[in-house]
PDB file of C-alpha atoms in Angstrom:
ATOM      1  CA  UNK A  25     191.321  37.779  24.403  1.00 42.00           C
ATOM      2  CA  UNK A  26     188.966  39.804  22.219  1.00 44.00           C
ATOM      3  CA  UNK A  27     185.738  38.521  22.976  1.00 47.00           C
ATOM      4  CA  UNK A  28     182.104  40.422  21.422  1.00 51.00           C
ATOM      5  CA  UNK A  29     179.052  39.771  20.847  1.00 60.00           C
ATOM      6  CA  UNK A  30     177.220  42.634  18.395  1.00 79.00           C
ATOM      7  CA  UNK A  31     174.396  43.665  18.011  1.00 82.00           C
ATOM      8  CA  UNK A  32     174.366  46.843  14.979  1.00 87.00           C
ATOM      9  CA  UNK A  33     173.658  49.056  17.334  1.00 89.00           C
ATOM     10  CA  UNK A  34     174.739  47.672  20.222  1.00 93.00           C
ATOM     11  CA  UNK A  35     178.413  48.716  18.266  1.00 92.00           C
ATOM     12  CA  UNK A  36     177.304  52.484  17.805  1.00 94.00           C
ATOM     13  CA  UNK A  37     177.383  51.716  21.805  1.00 96.00           C
ATOM     14  CA  UNK A  38     180.991  50.230  22.283  1.00 96.00           C
ATOM     15  CA  UNK A  39     182.370  53.548  19.830  1.00 96.00           C
ATOM     16  CA  UNK A  40     181.197  55.710  21.916  1.00 97.00           C
ATOM     17  CA  UNK A  41     182.223  53.605  24.677  1.00 98.00           C
ATOM     18  CA  UNK A  42     185.788  53.538  23.383  1.00 97.00           C
ATOM     19  CA  UNK A  43     185.913  57.460  22.916  1.00 97.00           C
ATOM     20  CA  UNK A  44     184.430  58.084  26.284  1.00 97.00           C
ATOM     21  CA  UNK A  45     187.192  56.223  27.769  1.00 96.00           C
ATOM     22  CA  UNK A  46     190.128  56.761  25.680  1.00 94.00           C
ATOM     23  CA  UNK A  47     189.088  60.728  26.233  1.00 92.00           C
ATOM     24  CA  UNK A  48     191.977  60.688  29.520  1.00 88.00           C
ATOM     25  CA  UNK A  49     191.099  61.608  32.766  1.00 94.00           C
ATOM     26  CA  UNK A  50     191.010  59.975  36.213  1.00 96.00           C
ATOM     27  CA  UNK A  51     189.490  57.042  37.327  1.00 96.00           C
ATOM     28  CA  UNK A  52     186.625  58.920  38.469  1.00 97.00           C
ATOM     29  CA  UNK A  53     186.413  61.062  35.461  1.00 98.00           C
ATOM     30  CA  UNK A  54     186.991  58.605  33.447  1.00 98.00           C
ATOM     31  CA  UNK A  55     183.368  56.523  34.804  1.00 98.00           C
ATOM     32  CA  UNK A  56     181.110  59.585  34.939  1.00 98.00           C
ATOM     33  CA  UNK A  57     181.466  60.282  31.251  1.00 98.00           C
ATOM     34  CA  UNK A  58     180.860  56.414  30.580  1.00 98.00           C
ATOM     35  CA  UNK A  59     178.368  56.445  32.639  1.00 98.00           C
ATOM     36  CA  UNK A  60     176.447  59.584  30.840  1.00 98.00           C
ATOM     37  CA  UNK A  61     177.129  57.424  27.555  1.00 98.00           C
ATOM     38  CA  UNK A  62     175.677  55.101  28.468  1.00 98.00           C
ATOM     39  CA  UNK A  63     172.487  56.609  29.707  1.00 98.00           C
ATOM     40  CA  UNK A  64     172.452  58.280  26.401  1.00 96.00           C
ATOM     41  CA  UNK A  65     172.379  54.215  24.823  1.00 96.00           C
ATOM     42  CA  UNK A  66     169.587  52.963  27.319  1.00 97.00           C
ATOM     43  CA  UNK A  67     166.390  53.472  25.497  1.00 95.00           C
ATOM     44  CA  UNK A  68     167.471  51.285  22.209  1.00 95.00           C
ATOM     45  CA  UNK A  69     164.738  47.984  21.951  1.00 95.00           C
ATOM     46  CA  UNK A  70     167.658  46.723  20.279  1.00 94.00           C
ATOM     47  CA  UNK A  71     170.482  46.470  21.970  1.00 95.00           C
ATOM     48  CA  UNK A  72     170.314  43.471  23.412  1.00 95.00           C
ATOM     49  CA  UNK A  73     169.189  40.255  21.513  1.00 93.00           C
ATOM     50  CA  UNK A  74     166.989  37.360  22.632  1.00 94.00           C
ATOM     51  CA  UNK A  75     169.606  35.233  23.736  1.00 93.00           C
ATOM     52  CA  UNK A  76     171.887  37.816  26.011  1.00 95.00           C
ATOM     53  CA  UNK A  77     168.137  38.483  27.405  1.00 96.00           C
ATOM     54  CA  UNK A  78     167.618  34.886  29.264  1.00 96.00           C
ATOM     55  CA  UNK A  79     168.118  34.739  32.129  1.00 97.00           C
ATOM     56  CA  UNK A  80     168.706  31.914  34.122  1.00 97.00           C
ATOM     57  CA  UNK A  81     165.835  30.200  37.595  1.00 97.00           C
ATOM     58  CA  UNK A  82     169.095  30.114  39.536  1.00 97.00           C
ATOM     59  CA  UNK A  83     171.010  33.277  40.042  1.00 96.00           C
ATOM     60  CA  UNK A  84     170.872  36.070  38.433  1.00 96.00           C
ATOM     61  CA  UNK A  85     172.225  35.825  35.272  1.00 97.00           C
ATOM     62  CA  UNK A  86     176.151  37.322  32.715  1.00 94.00           C
ATOM     63  CA  UNK A  87     176.558  38.022  29.475  1.00 93.00           C
ATOM     64  CA  UNK A  88     179.343  39.073  28.139  1.00 92.00           C
ATOM     65  CA  UNK A  89     178.597  41.773  25.467  1.00 94.00           C
ATOM     66  CA  UNK A  90     182.409  42.998  24.434  1.00 94.00           C
ATOM     67  CA  UNK A  91     185.943  43.349  25.737  1.00 95.00           C
ATOM     68  CA  UNK A  92     187.615  45.736  24.544  1.00 95.00           C
ATOM     69  CA  UNK A  93     190.880  44.353  22.065  1.00 95.00           C
ATOM     70  CA  UNK A  94     193.357  46.492  24.656  1.00 95.00           C
ATOM     71  CA  UNK A  95     191.191  45.339  27.926  1.00 95.00           C
ATOM     72  CA  UNK A  96     190.321  48.803  28.434  1.00 96.00           C
ATOM     73  CA  UNK A  97     187.268  48.257  28.900  1.00 97.00           C
ATOM     74  CA  UNK A  98     184.580  45.776  28.772  1.00 97.00           C
ATOM     75  CA  UNK A  99     180.702  45.405  28.026  1.00 96.00           C
ATOM     76  CA  UNK A 100     178.451  42.785  29.815  1.00 96.00           C
ATOM     77  CA  UNK A 101     174.685  42.799  30.307  1.00 96.00           C
ATOM     78  CA  UNK A 102     173.250  41.823  33.761  1.00 97.00           C
ATOM     79  CA  UNK A 103     169.921  38.676  33.260  1.00 98.00           C
ATOM     80  CA  UNK A 104     167.985  39.420  36.867  1.00 98.00           C
ATOM     81  CA  UNK A 105     164.858  37.841  37.341  1.00 98.00           C
ATOM     82  CA  UNK A 106     162.884  38.843  40.653  1.00 98.00           C
ATOM     83  CA  UNK A 107     164.846  37.645  44.292  1.00 98.00           C
ATOM     84  CA  UNK A 108     167.807  37.744  42.302  1.00 98.00           C
ATOM     85  CA  UNK A 109     170.870  39.444  44.096  1.00 97.00           C
ATOM     86  CA  UNK A 110     174.984  39.786  44.023  1.00 96.00           C
ATOM     87  CA  UNK A 111     176.844  39.230  47.224  1.00 96.00           C
ATOM     88  CA  UNK A 112     178.822  42.266  48.793  1.00 97.00           C
ATOM     89  CA  UNK A 113     181.711  42.521  46.734  1.00 96.00           C
ATOM     90  CA  UNK A 114     183.814  44.778  45.335  1.00 95.00           C
ATOM     91  CA  UNK A 115     185.723  45.744  42.234  1.00 94.00           C
ATOM     92  CA  UNK A 116     188.619  45.170  40.906  1.00 92.00           C
ATOM     93  CA  UNK A 117     187.971  49.096  38.792  1.00 96.00           C
ATOM     94  CA  UNK A 118     185.988  51.790  37.294  1.00 97.00           C
ATOM     95  CA  UNK A 119     181.854  50.152  37.241  1.00 96.00           C
ATOM     96  CA  UNK A 120     179.481  51.854  35.396  1.00 97.00           C
ATOM     97  CA  UNK A 121     175.827  50.344  35.681  1.00 97.00           C
ATOM     98  CA  UNK A 122     172.703  51.160  33.530  1.00 98.00           C
ATOM     99  CA  UNK A 123     168.991  49.846  33.930  1.00 98.00           C
ATOM    100  CA  UNK A 124     167.837  49.113  30.189  1.00 98.00           C
ATOM    101  CA  UNK A 125     164.529  46.910  32.048  1.00 98.00           C
ATOM    102  CA  UNK A 126     162.912  47.138  35.302  1.00 98.00           C
ATOM    103  CA  UNK A 127     164.691  48.503  38.370  1.00 97.00           C
ATOM    104  CA  UNK A 128     167.243  47.203  40.632  1.00 96.00           C
ATOM    105  CA  UNK A 129     168.206  48.426  44.055  1.00 96.00           C
ATOM    106  CA  UNK A 130     171.713  48.975  45.158  1.00 96.00           C
ATOM    107  CA  UNK A 131     172.978  48.936  48.447  1.00 96.00           C
ATOM    108  CA  UNK A 132     176.410  50.361  49.447  1.00 96.00           C
ATOM    109  CA  UNK A 133     178.413  49.072  52.565  1.00 96.00           C
ATOM    110  CA  UNK A 134     181.780  50.294  54.279  1.00 95.00           C
ATOM    111  CA  UNK A 135     183.365  48.543  57.146  1.00 95.00           C
ATOM    112  CA  UNK A 136     183.002  49.078  60.279  1.00 94.00           C
ATOM    113  CA  UNK A 137     184.871  46.865  63.630  1.00 92.00           C
ATOM    114  CA  UNK A 138     185.356  44.455  61.572  1.00 92.00           C
ATOM    115  CA  UNK A 139     181.200  44.719  60.630  1.00 95.00           C
ATOM    116  CA  UNK A 140     179.295  46.161  57.029  1.00 96.00           C
ATOM    117  CA  UNK A 141     177.569  48.801  57.672  1.00 96.00           C
ATOM    118  CA  UNK A 142     174.406  49.869  54.609  1.00 96.00           C
ATOM    119  CA  UNK A 143     175.187  53.591  53.975  1.00 96.00           C
ATOM    120  CA  UNK A 144     171.922  54.344  51.809  1.00 95.00           C
ATOM    121  CA  UNK A 145     169.751  51.978  49.190  1.00 96.00           C
ATOM    122  CA  UNK A 146     169.199  53.331  45.877  1.00 95.00           C
ATOM    123  CA  UNK A 147     166.578  52.324  42.962  1.00 96.00           C
ATOM    124  CA  UNK A 148     167.860  52.792  39.693  1.00 95.00           C
ATOM    125  CA  UNK A 149     164.778  52.604  37.102  1.00 97.00           C
ATOM    126  CA  UNK A 150     164.481  52.232  33.139  1.00 97.00           C
ATOM    127  CA  UNK A 151     166.733  54.839  31.341  1.00 97.00           C
ATOM    128  CA  UNK A 152     169.181  55.435  34.511  1.00 98.00           C
ATOM    129  CA  UNK A 153     173.200  55.198  34.846  1.00 98.00           C
ATOM    130  CA  UNK A 154     175.238  55.109  37.281  1.00 95.00           C
ATOM    131  CA  UNK A 155     178.546  54.281  38.501  1.00 96.00           C
ATOM    132  CA  UNK A 156     181.040  53.620  41.236  1.00 94.00           C
ATOM    133  CA  UNK A 157     185.046  53.881  41.436  1.00 96.00           C
ATOM    134  CA  UNK A 158     187.052  51.432  43.793  1.00 94.00           C
ATOM    135  CA  UNK A 159     188.255  52.346  46.908  1.00 91.00           C
ATOM    136  CA  UNK A 160     184.704  52.925  48.555  1.00 86.00           C
ATOM    137  CA  UNK A 161     183.068  51.352  46.276  1.00 92.00           C
ATOM    138  CA  UNK A 162     181.258  47.986  48.364  1.00 96.00           C
ATOM    139  CA  UNK A 163     178.029  47.019  47.466  1.00 95.00           C
ATOM    140  CA  UNK A 164     175.235  44.322  46.607  1.00 96.00           C
ATOM    141  CA  UNK A 165     172.356  44.931  43.833  1.00 96.00           C
ATOM    142  CA  UNK A 166     169.148  43.350  44.008  1.00 97.00           C
ATOM    143  CA  UNK A 167     165.393  43.485  42.076  1.00 98.00           C
ATOM    144  CA  UNK A 168     163.477  43.615  44.687  1.00 96.00           C
ATOM    145  CA  UNK A 169     160.802  43.949  41.793  1.00 96.00           C
ATOM    146  CA  UNK A 170     158.241  41.190  40.958  1.00 97.00           C
ATOM    147  CA  UNK A 171     159.095  41.861  37.048  1.00 97.00           C
ATOM    148  CA  UNK A 172     162.181  41.119  34.538  1.00 98.00           C
ATOM    149  CA  UNK A 173     165.451  43.079  35.275  1.00 98.00           C
ATOM    150  CA  UNK A 174     168.407  44.009  32.485  1.00 99.00           C
ATOM    151  CA  UNK A 175     170.995  46.267  33.233  1.00 98.00           C
ATOM    152  CA  UNK A 176     174.292  47.304  31.211  1.00 98.00           C
ATOM    153  CA  UNK A 177     177.216  47.228  33.029  1.00 97.00           C
ATOM    154  CA  UNK A 178     180.438  48.503  31.685  1.00 98.00           C
ATOM    155  CA  UNK A 179     183.819  48.022  33.716  1.00 97.00           C
ATOM    156  CA  UNK A 180     186.928  49.766  33.105  1.00 96.00           C
ATOM    157  CA  UNK A 181     188.569  46.036  33.744  1.00 96.00           C
ATOM    158  CA  UNK A 182     188.920  43.432  30.270  1.00 95.00           C
ATOM    159  CA  UNK A 183     186.716  40.585  31.614  1.00 92.00           C
ATOM    160  CA  UNK A 184     187.659  38.604  29.889  1.00 88.00           C
ATOM    161  CA  UNK A 185     191.257  37.798  30.659  1.00 89.00           C
ATOM    162  CA  UNK A 186     189.558  38.262  35.151  1.00 89.00           C
ATOM    163  CA  UNK A 187     186.664  36.056  34.290  1.00 84.00           C
ATOM    164  CA  UNK A 188     185.176  38.810  36.462  1.00 85.00           C
ATOM    165  CA  UNK A 189     185.446  42.265  37.703  1.00 87.00           C
ATOM    166  CA  UNK A 190     184.239  41.835  41.471  1.00 87.00           C
ATOM    167  CA  UNK A 191     187.882  41.809  43.835  1.00 89.00           C
ATOM    168  CA  UNK A 192     186.246  40.492  47.132  1.00 93.00           C
ATOM    169  CA  UNK A 193     183.426  39.127  47.989  1.00 94.00           C
ATOM    170  CA  UNK A 194     181.970  40.405  52.096  1.00 95.00           C
ATOM    171  CA  UNK A 195     180.965  37.570  53.558  1.00 92.00           C
ATOM    172  CA  UNK A 196     180.979  39.568  57.140  1.00 92.00           C
ATOM    173  CA  UNK A 197     177.959  40.274  59.191  1.00 88.00           C
ATOM    174  CA  UNK A 198     175.875  43.539  58.450  1.00 91.00           C
ATOM    175  CA  UNK A 199     175.428  46.139  61.250  1.00 87.00           C
ATOM    176  CA  UNK A 200     171.515  46.576  61.643  1.00 78.00           C
ATOM    177  CA  UNK A 201     170.869  50.746  61.444  1.00 62.00           C
TER     178      UNK A 201
END
């Protein structure tokens, strides 16, 4: 399925991402390159339309912006109201996240003895991109601020076909430090 809802400036982003994903390398190399590419576009005020910035009062909202025709990558905007968060999960592919508006907080975990052990908490401000490569990408993302947060996610998978980038949800107890 080909799906694309791009602003004119987002078309430039997709072209840059296409180049970054087709230059070769292992998943770590590609994700790092995509992260640098995305970071260079996060200050563009016209990247998203007003409709693509709309939140949902009940849960974070996902707007699929683009699915590459060959399924090699997808671009998604996530809109977060204060207090909204994901479940603890991992992904089917590498994942690059760039904070476009506000700040996101990500907690990473590892599984040990049928429990989730928190490893670190990262706060990502506007204009900063980071990446995760499976395995070892168990995490939760939330908006712990008092204002709207928007992030742009690039996945090395066809979200149009899969419907989600989540491979597994982790419903294990979390061990406190």
